[in-house]
């Protein structure tokens, strides 16, 4: 399984440390149990050669990650795959901040 692999765990920990456990969305310091290293572009939409691309990884809280996952699922149901693939970190920050502000 990908997320249980030693390579992923090592990379994810490196991302957490390099980002100082600070969310890339809220800019809040996260606890170890609240951090989620996430693929900006959904891993399942990428070729295997890009699954470990550090430039496509960012740090989210569990709540932010849950919201992003739900938005991705909705976009996939609506067959918006090309749009989803083209989204970058700034796009996601805007969407996630907007959703969280309106909760």
mmCIF file of N, CA, C and O in Angstrom:
data_model
loop_
_atom_site.group_PDB
_atom_site.id
_atom_site.type_symbol
_atom_site.label_atom_id
_atom_site.label_comp_id
_atom_site.label_asym_id
_atom_site.label_seq_id
_atom_site.Cartn_x
_atom_site.Cartn_y
_atom_site.Cartn_z
ATOM 1 N N UNK A 1 0.835 -1.177 0.000
ATOM 2 C CA UNK A 1 0.000 0.000 0.000
ATOM 3 C C UNK A 1 0.890 1.254 0.000
ATOM 4 O O UNK A 1 1.848 1.339 0.755
ATOM 5 N N UNK A 2 0.523 2.220 -0.801
ATOM 6 C CA UNK A 2 1.354 3.413 -0.995
ATOM 7 C C UNK A 2 1.628 4.167 0.306
ATOM 8 O O UNK A 2 2.772 4.440 0.656
ATOM 9 N N UNK A 3 0.563 4.524 1.032
ATOM 10 C CA UNK A 3 0.737 5.367 2.208
ATOM 11 C C UNK A 3 1.395 4.653 3.389
ATOM 12 O O UNK A 3 1.837 5.311 4.326
ATOM 13 N N UNK A 4 1.479 3.348 3.334
ATOM 14 C CA UNK A 4 2.163 2.589 4.376
ATOM 15 C C UNK A 4 3.617 2.307 4.008
ATOM 16 O O UNK A 4 4.372 1.790 4.834
ATOM 17 N N UNK A 5 4.010 2.674 2.794
ATOM 18 C CA UNK A 5 5.369 2.368 2.346
ATOM 19 C C UNK A 5 6.403 3.193 3.102
ATOM 20 O O UNK A 5 6.140 4.323 3.522
ATOM 21 N N UNK A 6 7.543 2.621 3.270
ATOM 22 C CA UNK A 6 8.634 3.315 3.956
ATOM 23 C C UNK A 6 9.017 4.589 3.211
ATOM 24 O O UNK A 6 9.251 5.635 3.827
ATOM 25 N N UNK A 7 9.050 4.519 1.902
ATOM 26 C CA UNK A 7 9.423 5.689 1.093
ATOM 27 C C UNK A 7 8.448 6.847 1.341
ATOM 28 O O UNK A 7 8.860 7.992 1.510
ATOM 29 N N UNK A 8 7.140 6.569 1.348
ATOM 30 C CA UNK A 8 6.156 7.622 1.581
ATOM 31 C C UNK A 8 6.267 8.175 3.007
ATOM 32 O O UNK A 8 6.241 9.382 3.218
ATOM 33 N N UNK A 9 6.355 7.292 3.998
ATOM 34 C CA UNK A 9 6.422 7.749 5.388
ATOM 35 C C UNK A 9 7.628 8.658 5.602
ATOM 36 O O UNK A 9 7.518 9.687 6.275
ATOM 37 N N UNK A 10 8.749 8.295 4.994
ATOM 38 C CA UNK A 10 9.970 9.106 5.126
ATOM 39 C C UNK A 10 9.778 10.469 4.444
ATOM 40 O O UNK A 10 10.137 11.508 4.998
ATOM 41 N N UNK A 11 9.213 10.471 3.252
ATOM 42 C CA UNK A 11 8.973 11.710 2.521
ATOM 43 C C UNK A 11 7.966 12.589 3.258
ATOM 44 O O UNK A 11 8.170 13.798 3.416
ATOM 45 N N UNK A 12 6.877 12.000 3.726
ATOM 46 C CA UNK A 12 5.848 12.760 4.438
ATOM 47 C C UNK A 12 6.413 13.400 5.699
ATOM 48 O O UNK A 12 6.135 14.566 5.994
ATOM 49 N N UNK A 13 7.210 12.660 6.439
ATOM 50 C CA UNK A 13 7.827 13.221 7.644
ATOM 51 C C UNK A 13 8.758 14.371 7.285
ATOM 52 O O UNK A 13 8.782 15.398 7.966
ATOM 53 N N UNK A 14 9.489 14.222 6.202
ATOM 54 C CA UNK A 14 10.387 15.286 5.749
ATOM 55 C C UNK A 14 9.605 16.553 5.395
ATOM 56 O O UNK A 14 10.033 17.675 5.694
ATOM 57 N N UNK A 15 8.443 16.388 4.768
ATOM 58 C CA UNK A 15 7.597 17.534 4.421
ATOM 59 C C UNK A 15 7.100 18.210 5.693
ATOM 60 O O UNK A 15 7.139 19.441 5.811
ATOM 61 N N UNK A 16 6.648 17.416 6.666
ATOM 62 C CA UNK A 16 6.169 17.989 7.932
ATOM 63 C C UNK A 16 7.246 18.839 8.597
ATOM 64 O O UNK A 16 6.998 19.968 9.020
ATOM 65 N N UNK A 17 8.443 18.281 8.662
ATOM 66 C CA UNK A 17 9.555 18.971 9.320
ATOM 67 C C UNK A 17 9.956 20.223 8.546
ATOM 68 O O UNK A 17 10.121 21.301 9.131
ATOM 69 N N UNK A 18 10.081 20.108 7.232
ATOM 70 C CA UNK A 18 10.522 21.265 6.438
ATOM 71 C C UNK A 18 9.513 22.409 6.482
ATOM 72 O O UNK A 18 9.874 23.577 6.356
ATOM 73 N N UNK A 19 8.247 22.072 6.677
ATOM 74 C CA UNK A 19 7.202 23.099 6.738
ATOM 75 C C UNK A 19 6.919 23.528 8.179
ATOM 76 O O UNK A 19 6.034 24.343 8.426
ATOM 77 N N UNK A 20 7.669 22.976 9.116
ATOM 78 C CA UNK A 20 7.524 23.356 10.514
ATOM 79 C C UNK A 20 6.153 23.059 11.090
ATOM 80 O O UNK A 20 5.699 23.744 11.998
ATOM 81 N N UNK A 21 5.501 22.024 10.546
ATOM 82 C CA UNK A 21 4.167 21.623 10.993
ATOM 83 C C UNK A 21 3.150 22.760 10.833
ATOM 84 O O UNK A 21 2.164 22.833 11.549
ATOM 85 N N UNK A 22 3.360 23.654 9.865
ATOM 86 C CA UNK A 22 2.467 24.781 9.616
ATOM 87 C C UNK A 22 1.602 24.465 8.400
ATOM 88 O O UNK A 22 2.119 24.143 7.324
ATOM 89 N N UNK A 23 0.291 24.596 8.569
ATOM 90 C CA UNK A 23 -0.648 24.345 7.483
ATOM 91 C C UNK A 23 -0.392 25.310 6.332
ATOM 92 O O UNK A 23 -0.224 26.516 6.543
ATOM 93 N N UNK A 24 -0.419 24.785 5.130
ATOM 94 C CA UNK A 24 -0.259 25.618 3.940
ATOM 95 C C UNK A 24 -1.537 26.394 3.613
ATOM 96 O O UNK A 24 -1.530 27.230 2.717
ATOM 97 N N UNK A 25 -2.606 26.133 4.331
ATOM 98 C CA UNK A 25 -3.866 26.859 4.109
ATOM 99 C C UNK A 25 -4.096 27.873 5.223
ATOM 100 O O UNK A 25 -4.157 29.074 4.987
ATOM 101 N N UNK A 26 -4.217 27.399 6.450
ATOM 102 C CA UNK A 26 -4.549 28.286 7.574
ATOM 103 C C UNK A 26 -3.330 28.991 8.156
ATOM 104 O O UNK A 26 -3.479 29.967 8.871
ATOM 105 N N UNK A 27 -2.152 28.456 7.890
ATOM 106 C CA UNK A 27 -0.885 28.948 8.441
ATOM 107 C C UNK A 27 -0.789 28.700 9.948
ATOM 108 O O UNK A 27 0.066 29.265 10.622
ATOM 109 N N UNK A 28 -1.652 27.845 10.479
ATOM 110 C CA UNK A 28 -1.609 27.491 11.889
ATOM 111 C C UNK A 28 -0.614 26.361 12.109
ATOM 112 O O UNK A 28 -0.445 25.502 11.245
ATOM 113 N N UNK A 29 0.005 26.360 13.276
ATOM 114 C CA UNK A 29 0.888 25.260 13.656
ATOM 115 C C UNK A 29 0.009 24.073 14.031
ATOM 116 O O UNK A 29 -0.921 24.204 14.826
ATOM 117 N N UNK A 30 0.308 22.937 13.428
ATOM 118 C CA UNK A 30 -0.492 21.728 13.626
ATOM 119 C C UNK A 30 0.222 20.750 14.553
ATOM 120 O O UNK A 30 1.448 20.675 14.555
ATOM 121 N N UNK A 31 -0.545 19.994 15.285
ATOM 122 C CA UNK A 31 0.029 18.928 16.104
ATOM 123 C C UNK A 31 0.410 17.768 15.175
ATOM 124 O O UNK A 31 -0.062 17.685 14.037
ATOM 125 N N UNK A 32 1.217 16.896 15.682
ATOM 126 C CA UNK A 32 1.649 15.738 14.895
ATOM 127 C C UNK A 32 0.460 14.908 14.436
ATOM 128 O O UNK A 32 0.430 14.414 13.315
ATOM 129 N N UNK A 33 -0.554 14.801 15.267
ATOM 130 C CA UNK A 33 -1.721 13.985 14.926
ATOM 131 C C UNK A 33 -2.702 14.706 14.014
ATOM 132 O O UNK A 33 -3.621 14.086 13.490
ATOM 133 N N UNK A 34 -2.530 16.020 13.826
ATOM 134 C CA UNK A 34 -3.453 16.787 12.983
ATOM 135 C C UNK A 34 -2.889 17.046 11.588
ATOM 136 O O UNK A 34 -3.543 17.657 10.768
ATOM 137 N N UNK A 35 -1.691 16.590 11.303
ATOM 138 C CA UNK A 35 -1.078 16.884 10.006
ATOM 139 C C UNK A 35 -1.418 15.834 8.957
ATOM 140 O O UNK A 35 -1.467 14.639 9.247
ATOM 141 N N UNK A 36 -1.660 16.321 7.753
ATOM 142 C CA UNK A 36 -1.885 15.453 6.600
ATOM 143 C C UNK A 36 -1.004 15.970 5.465
ATOM 144 O O UNK A 36 -1.177 17.109 5.025
ATOM 145 N N UNK A 37 -0.059 15.166 5.035
ATOM 146 C CA UNK A 37 0.716 15.515 3.850
ATOM 147 C C UNK A 37 -0.132 15.071 2.663
ATOM 148 O O UNK A 37 -0.520 13.912 2.566
ATOM 149 N N UNK A 38 -0.434 16.014 1.797
ATOM 150 C CA UNK A 38 -1.405 15.789 0.731
ATOM 151 C C UNK A 38 -0.794 16.102 -0.627
ATOM 152 O O UNK A 38 0.064 16.972 -0.744
ATOM 153 N N UNK A 39 -1.268 15.394 -1.638
ATOM 154 C CA UNK A 39 -0.906 15.694 -3.021
ATOM 155 C C UNK A 39 -1.787 16.843 -3.500
ATOM 156 O O UNK A 39 -3.015 16.734 -3.428
ATOM 157 N N UNK A 40 -1.196 17.917 -3.963
ATOM 158 C CA UNK A 40 -1.965 19.049 -4.475
ATOM 159 C C UNK A 40 -2.835 18.557 -5.626
ATOM 160 O O UNK A 40 -4.044 18.752 -5.640
ATOM 161 N N UNK A 41 -2.210 17.922 -6.599
ATOM 162 C CA UNK A 41 -2.952 17.235 -7.656
ATOM 163 C C UNK A 41 -3.127 15.793 -7.178
ATOM 164 O O UNK A 41 -2.152 15.112 -6.858
ATOM 165 N N UNK A 42 -4.338 15.376 -7.110
ATOM 166 C CA UNK A 42 -4.705 14.044 -6.597
ATOM 167 C C UNK A 42 -3.799 12.954 -7.169
ATOM 168 O O UNK A 42 -3.609 12.862 -8.372
ATOM 169 N N UNK A 43 -3.254 12.152 -6.278
ATOM 170 C CA UNK A 43 -2.295 11.113 -6.681
ATOM 171 C C UNK A 43 -2.860 10.188 -7.748
ATOM 172 O O UNK A 43 -2.167 9.810 -8.694
ATOM 173 N N UNK A 44 -4.132 9.827 -7.644
ATOM 174 C CA UNK A 44 -4.722 8.893 -8.611
ATOM 175 C C UNK A 44 -4.795 9.483 -10.020
ATOM 176 O O UNK A 44 -4.992 8.738 -10.982
ATOM 177 N N UNK A 45 -4.627 10.788 -10.140
ATOM 178 C CA UNK A 45 -4.649 11.434 -11.455
ATOM 179 C C UNK A 45 -3.254 11.584 -12.054
ATOM 180 O O UNK A 45 -3.108 12.083 -13.162
ATOM 181 N N UNK A 46 -2.259 11.152 -11.315
ATOM 182 C CA UNK A 46 -0.865 11.305 -11.737
ATOM 183 C C UNK A 46 -0.268 9.980 -12.205
ATOM 184 O O UNK A 46 -0.658 8.922 -11.714
ATOM 185 N N UNK A 47 0.706 10.064 -13.096
ATOM 186 C CA UNK A 47 1.449 8.836 -13.409
ATOM 187 C C UNK A 47 2.281 8.428 -12.192
ATOM 188 O O UNK A 47 2.658 9.288 -11.371
ATOM 189 N N UNK A 48 2.548 7.157 -12.044
ATOM 190 C CA UNK A 48 3.306 6.662 -10.887
ATOM 191 C C UNK A 48 4.630 7.382 -10.700
ATOM 192 O O UNK A 48 5.085 7.564 -9.574
ATOM 193 N N UNK A 49 5.232 7.812 -11.783
ATOM 194 C CA UNK A 49 6.534 8.493 -11.697
ATOM 195 C C UNK A 49 6.448 9.820 -10.949
ATOM 196 O O UNK A 49 7.471 10.356 -10.520
ATOM 197 N N UNK A 50 5.234 10.345 -10.744
ATOM 198 C CA UNK A 50 5.074 11.635 -10.063
ATOM 199 C C UNK A 50 4.483 11.508 -8.655
ATOM 200 O O UNK A 50 4.271 12.512 -7.985
ATOM 201 N N UNK A 51 4.259 10.305 -8.192
ATOM 202 C CA UNK A 51 3.645 10.113 -6.886
ATOM 203 C C UNK A 51 4.491 10.653 -5.738
ATOM 204 O O UNK A 51 3.967 11.007 -4.697
ATOM 205 N N UNK A 52 5.795 10.679 -5.894
ATOM 206 C CA UNK A 52 6.694 11.130 -4.833
ATOM 207 C C UNK A 52 7.270 12.518 -5.123
ATOM 208 O O UNK A 52 8.234 12.923 -4.496
ATOM 209 N N UNK A 53 6.675 13.247 -6.037
ATOM 210 C CA UNK A 53 7.154 14.579 -6.404
ATOM 211 C C UNK A 53 6.889 15.546 -5.257
ATOM 212 O O UNK A 53 5.747 15.901 -4.977
ATOM 213 N N UNK A 54 7.935 15.973 -4.616
ATOM 214 C CA UNK A 54 7.838 16.861 -3.458
ATOM 215 C C UNK A 54 7.156 18.192 -3.816
ATOM 216 O O UNK A 54 6.515 18.813 -2.969
ATOM 217 N N UNK A 55 7.308 18.635 -5.050
ATOM 218 C CA UNK A 55 6.691 19.898 -5.484
ATOM 219 C C UNK A 55 5.162 19.808 -5.549
ATOM 220 O O UNK A 55 4.494 20.838 -5.678
ATOM 221 N N UNK A 56 4.623 18.602 -5.478
ATOM 222 C CA UNK A 56 3.174 18.408 -5.514
ATOM 223 C C UNK A 56 2.616 18.066 -4.122
ATOM 224 O O UNK A 56 1.489 17.645 -3.989
ATOM 225 N N UNK A 57 3.429 18.266 -3.104
ATOM 226 C CA UNK A 57 3.005 17.933 -1.744
ATOM 227 C C UNK A 57 2.883 19.191 -0.901
ATOM 228 O O UNK A 57 3.663 20.135 -1.062
ATOM 229 N N UNK A 58 1.891 19.181 -0.017
ATOM 230 C CA UNK A 58 1.743 20.277 0.919
ATOM 231 C C UNK A 58 1.161 19.750 2.207
ATOM 232 O O UNK A 58 0.772 18.583 2.292
ATOM 233 N N UNK A 59 1.112 20.614 3.216
ATOM 234 C CA UNK A 59 0.683 20.185 4.535
ATOM 235 C C UNK A 59 -0.674 20.797 4.872
ATOM 236 O O UNK A 59 -0.869 22.011 4.753
ATOM 237 N N UNK A 60 -1.600 19.932 5.266
ATOM 238 C CA UNK A 60 -2.946 20.359 5.631
ATOM 239 C C UNK A 60 -3.315 19.808 7.002
ATOM 240 O O UNK A 60 -2.771 18.790 7.437
ATOM 241 N N UNK A 61 -4.266 20.461 7.640
ATOM 242 C CA UNK A 61 -4.860 19.876 8.846
ATOM 243 C C UNK A 61 -5.803 18.767 8.384
ATOM 244 O O UNK A 61 -6.185 18.699 7.211
ATOM 245 N N UNK A 62 -6.224 17.943 9.307
ATOM 246 C CA UNK A 62 -7.174 16.878 8.959
ATOM 247 C C UNK A 62 -8.479 17.470 8.423
ATOM 248 O O UNK A 62 -9.059 16.946 7.476
ATOM 249 N N UNK A 63 -8.940 18.570 9.016
ATOM 250 C CA UNK A 63 -10.189 19.207 8.566
ATOM 251 C C UNK A 63 -10.029 19.749 7.147
ATOM 252 O O UNK A 63 -10.917 19.563 6.305
ATOM 253 N N UNK A 64 -8.918 20.415 6.869
ATOM 254 C CA UNK A 64 -8.664 20.956 5.528
ATOM 255 C C UNK A 64 -8.581 19.828 4.506
ATOM 256 O O UNK A 64 -9.131 19.927 3.405
ATOM 257 N N UNK A 65 -7.912 18.756 4.887
ATOM 258 C CA UNK A 65 -7.762 17.610 3.999
ATOM 259 C C UNK A 65 -9.119 16.977 3.694
ATOM 260 O O UNK A 65 -9.404 16.600 2.552
ATOM 261 N N UNK A 66 -9.960 16.880 4.701
ATOM 262 C CA UNK A 66 -11.294 16.301 4.512
ATOM 263 C C UNK A 66 -12.115 17.142 3.535
ATOM 264 O O UNK A 66 -12.778 16.599 2.641
ATOM 265 N N UNK A 67 -12.059 18.443 3.690
ATOM 266 C CA UNK A 67 -12.785 19.334 2.774
ATOM 267 C C UNK A 67 -12.251 19.179 1.360
ATOM 268 O O UNK A 67 -13.018 19.055 0.403
ATOM 269 N N UNK A 68 -10.934 19.174 1.212
ATOM 270 C CA UNK A 68 -10.335 19.043 -0.122
ATOM 271 C C UNK A 68 -10.746 17.724 -0.762
ATOM 272 O O UNK A 68 -11.109 17.686 -1.946
ATOM 273 N N UNK A 69 -10.721 16.657 0.000
ATOM 274 C CA UNK A 69 -11.112 15.343 -0.519
ATOM 275 C C UNK A 69 -12.559 15.369 -0.998
ATOM 276 O O UNK A 69 -12.876 14.831 -2.070
ATOM 277 N N UNK A 70 -13.436 16.001 -0.240
ATOM 278 C CA UNK A 70 -14.843 16.082 -0.636
ATOM 279 C C UNK A 70 -15.020 16.899 -1.918
ATOM 280 O O UNK A 70 -15.826 16.535 -2.779
ATOM 281 N N UNK A 71 -14.279 17.979 -2.053
ATOM 282 C CA UNK A 71 -14.346 18.787 -3.278
ATOM 283 C C UNK A 71 -13.841 17.972 -4.462
ATOM 284 O O UNK A 71 -14.450 17.969 -5.540
ATOM 285 N N UNK A 72 -12.733 17.241 -4.273
ATOM 286 C CA UNK A 72 -12.194 16.398 -5.344
ATOM 287 C C UNK A 72 -13.222 15.350 -5.777
ATOM 288 O O UNK A 72 -13.423 15.139 -6.978
ATOM 289 N N UNK A 73 -13.855 14.702 -4.826
ATOM 290 C CA UNK A 73 -14.864 13.683 -5.146
ATOM 291 C C UNK A 73 -16.012 14.276 -5.948
ATOM 292 O O UNK A 73 -16.487 13.674 -6.915
ATOM 293 N N UNK A 74 -16.459 15.461 -5.532
ATOM 294 C CA UNK A 74 -17.543 16.131 -6.240
ATOM 295 C C UNK A 74 -17.129 16.468 -7.669
ATOM 296 O O UNK A 74 -17.886 16.244 -8.628
ATOM 297 N N UNK A 75 -15.922 16.975 -7.837
ATOM 298 C CA UNK A 75 -15.439 17.321 -9.177
ATOM 299 C C UNK A 75 -15.312 16.075 -10.055
ATOM 300 O O UNK A 75 -15.613 16.114 -11.246
ATOM 301 N N UNK A 76 -14.888 14.971 -9.473
ATOM 302 C CA UNK A 76 -14.790 13.721 -10.236
ATOM 303 C C UNK A 76 -16.174 13.231 -10.658
ATOM 304 O O UNK A 76 -16.351 12.789 -11.790
ATOM 305 N N UNK A 77 -17.147 13.323 -9.756
ATOM 306 C CA UNK A 77 -18.523 12.932 -10.105
ATOM 307 C C UNK A 77 -19.073 13.795 -11.238
ATOM 308 O O UNK A 77 -19.862 13.328 -12.056
ATOM 309 N N UNK A 78 -18.638 15.045 -11.277
ATOM 310 C CA UNK A 78 -19.101 15.978 -12.315
ATOM 311 C C UNK A 78 -18.240 15.903 -13.577
ATOM 312 O O UNK A 78 -18.381 16.726 -14.474
ATOM 313 N N UNK A 79 -17.337 14.925 -13.606
ATOM 314 C CA UNK A 79 -16.451 14.709 -14.752
ATOM 315 C C UNK A 79 -15.589 15.945 -15.072
ATOM 316 O O UNK A 79 -15.387 16.289 -16.237
ATOM 317 N N UNK A 80 -15.089 16.581 -14.027
ATOM 318 C CA UNK A 80 -14.230 17.761 -14.173
ATOM 319 C C UNK A 80 -12.769 17.396 -13.943
ATOM 320 O O UNK A 80 -12.023 18.118 -13.287
ATOM 321 N N UNK A 81 -12.349 16.278 -14.516
ATOM 322 C CA UNK A 81 -11.013 15.734 -14.298
ATOM 323 C C UNK A 81 -9.936 16.690 -14.802
ATOM 324 O O UNK A 81 -8.942 16.935 -14.106
ATOM 325 N N UNK A 82 -10.111 17.241 -15.993
ATOM 326 C CA UNK A 82 -9.094 18.143 -16.533
ATOM 327 C C UNK A 82 -8.922 19.376 -15.654
ATOM 328 O O UNK A 82 -7.799 19.830 -15.420
ATOM 329 N N UNK A 83 -10.022 19.900 -15.165
ATOM 330 C CA UNK A 83 -9.962 21.051 -14.264
ATOM 331 C C UNK A 83 -9.248 20.682 -12.969
ATOM 332 O O UNK A 83 -8.423 21.440 -12.445
ATOM 333 N N UNK A 84 -9.567 19.518 -12.449
ATOM 334 C CA UNK A 84 -8.951 19.033 -11.222
ATOM 335 C C UNK A 84 -7.444 18.860 -11.388
ATOM 336 O O UNK A 84 -6.666 19.252 -10.511
ATOM 337 N N UNK A 85 -7.029 18.319 -12.509
ATOM 338 C CA UNK A 85 -5.597 18.130 -12.780
ATOM 339 C C UNK A 85 -4.853 19.458 -12.882
ATOM 340 O O UNK A 85 -3.669 19.533 -12.581
ATOM 341 N N UNK A 86 -5.556 20.507 -13.326
ATOM 342 C CA UNK A 86 -4.909 21.801 -13.553
ATOM 343 C C UNK A 86 -4.839 22.671 -12.298
ATOM 344 O O UNK A 86 -4.160 23.690 -12.293
ATOM 345 N N UNK A 87 -5.510 22.262 -11.244
ATOM 346 C CA UNK A 87 -5.534 23.091 -10.040
ATOM 347 C C UNK A 87 -4.192 23.073 -9.323
ATOM 348 O O UNK A 87 -3.551 22.026 -9.211
ATOM 349 N N UNK A 88 -3.796 24.255 -8.852
ATOM 350 C CA UNK A 88 -2.529 24.365 -8.135
ATOM 351 C C UNK A 88 -2.784 24.727 -6.673
ATOM 352 O O UNK A 88 -3.927 24.856 -6.239
ATOM 353 N N UNK A 89 -1.727 24.918 -5.927
ATOM 354 C CA UNK A 89 -1.835 25.189 -4.495
ATOM 355 C C UNK A 89 -2.651 26.456 -4.220
ATOM 356 O O UNK A 89 -3.485 26.481 -3.318
ATOM 357 N N UNK A 90 -2.447 27.489 -5.016
ATOM 358 C CA UNK A 90 -3.179 28.744 -4.816
ATOM 359 C C UNK A 90 -4.681 28.562 -5.062
ATOM 360 O O UNK A 90 -5.508 29.116 -4.331
ATOM 361 N N UNK A 91 -5.017 27.777 -6.080
ATOM 362 C CA UNK A 91 -6.433 27.487 -6.344
ATOM 363 C C UNK A 91 -7.069 26.812 -5.135
ATOM 364 O O UNK A 91 -8.157 27.182 -4.691
ATOM 365 N N UNK A 92 -6.386 25.802 -4.618
ATOM 366 C CA UNK A 92 -6.911 25.058 -3.476
ATOM 367 C C UNK A 92 -6.977 25.926 -2.240
ATOM 368 O O UNK A 92 -7.940 25.827 -1.462
ATOM 369 N N UNK A 93 -5.987 26.772 -2.014
ATOM 370 C CA UNK A 93 -6.017 27.658 -0.844
ATOM 371 C C UNK A 93 -7.265 28.538 -0.888
ATOM 372 O O UNK A 93 -7.962 28.692 0.117
ATOM 373 N N UNK A 94 -7.540 29.121 -2.038
ATOM 374 C CA UNK A 94 -8.704 29.994 -2.194
ATOM 375 C C UNK A 94 -9.999 29.220 -1.903
ATOM 376 O O UNK A 94 -10.860 29.682 -1.148
ATOM 377 N N UNK A 95 -10.129 28.034 -2.488
ATOM 378 C CA UNK A 95 -11.335 27.220 -2.294
ATOM 379 C C UNK A 95 -11.497 26.804 -0.832
ATOM 380 O O UNK A 95 -12.576 26.959 -0.259
ATOM 381 N N UNK A 96 -10.445 26.281 -0.246
ATOM 382 C CA UNK A 96 -10.527 25.783 1.133
ATOM 383 C C UNK A 96 -10.792 26.918 2.119
ATOM 384 O O UNK A 96 -11.613 26.772 3.040
ATOM 385 N N UNK A 97 -10.109 28.036 1.952
ATOM 386 C CA UNK A 97 -10.347 29.176 2.842
ATOM 387 C C UNK A 97 -11.786 29.651 2.731
ATOM 388 O O UNK A 97 -12.416 29.984 3.751
ATOM 389 N N UNK A 98 -12.316 29.693 1.528
ATOM 390 C CA UNK A 98 -13.692 30.138 1.315
ATOM 391 C C UNK A 98 -14.685 29.192 1.994
ATOM 392 O O UNK A 98 -15.627 29.634 2.666
ATOM 393 N N UNK A 99 -14.482 27.902 1.814
ATOM 394 C CA UNK A 99 -15.390 26.924 2.431
ATOM 395 C C UNK A 99 -15.304 27.018 3.958
ATOM 396 O O UNK A 99 -16.329 27.041 4.650
ATOM 397 N N UNK A 100 -14.112 27.105 4.482
ATOM 398 C CA UNK A 100 -13.947 27.146 5.931
ATOM 399 C C UNK A 100 -14.497 28.438 6.526
ATOM 400 O O UNK A 100 -15.060 28.432 7.639
ATOM 401 N N UNK A 101 -14.404 29.535 5.797
ATOM 402 C CA UNK A 101 -14.925 30.819 6.259
ATOM 403 C C UNK A 101 -16.452 30.776 6.347
ATOM 404 O O UNK A 101 -17.047 31.381 7.229
ATOM 405 N N UNK A 102 -17.065 30.023 5.449
ATOM 406 C CA UNK A 102 -18.525 29.980 5.378
ATOM 407 C C UNK A 102 -19.147 28.857 6.196
ATOM 408 O O UNK A 102 -20.347 28.597 6.060
ATOM 409 N N UNK A 103 -18.386 28.210 7.012
ATOM 410 C CA UNK A 103 -18.922 27.134 7.865
ATOM 411 C C UNK A 103 -19.528 27.691 9.124
ATOM 412 O O UNK A 103 -19.154 28.612 9.704
#
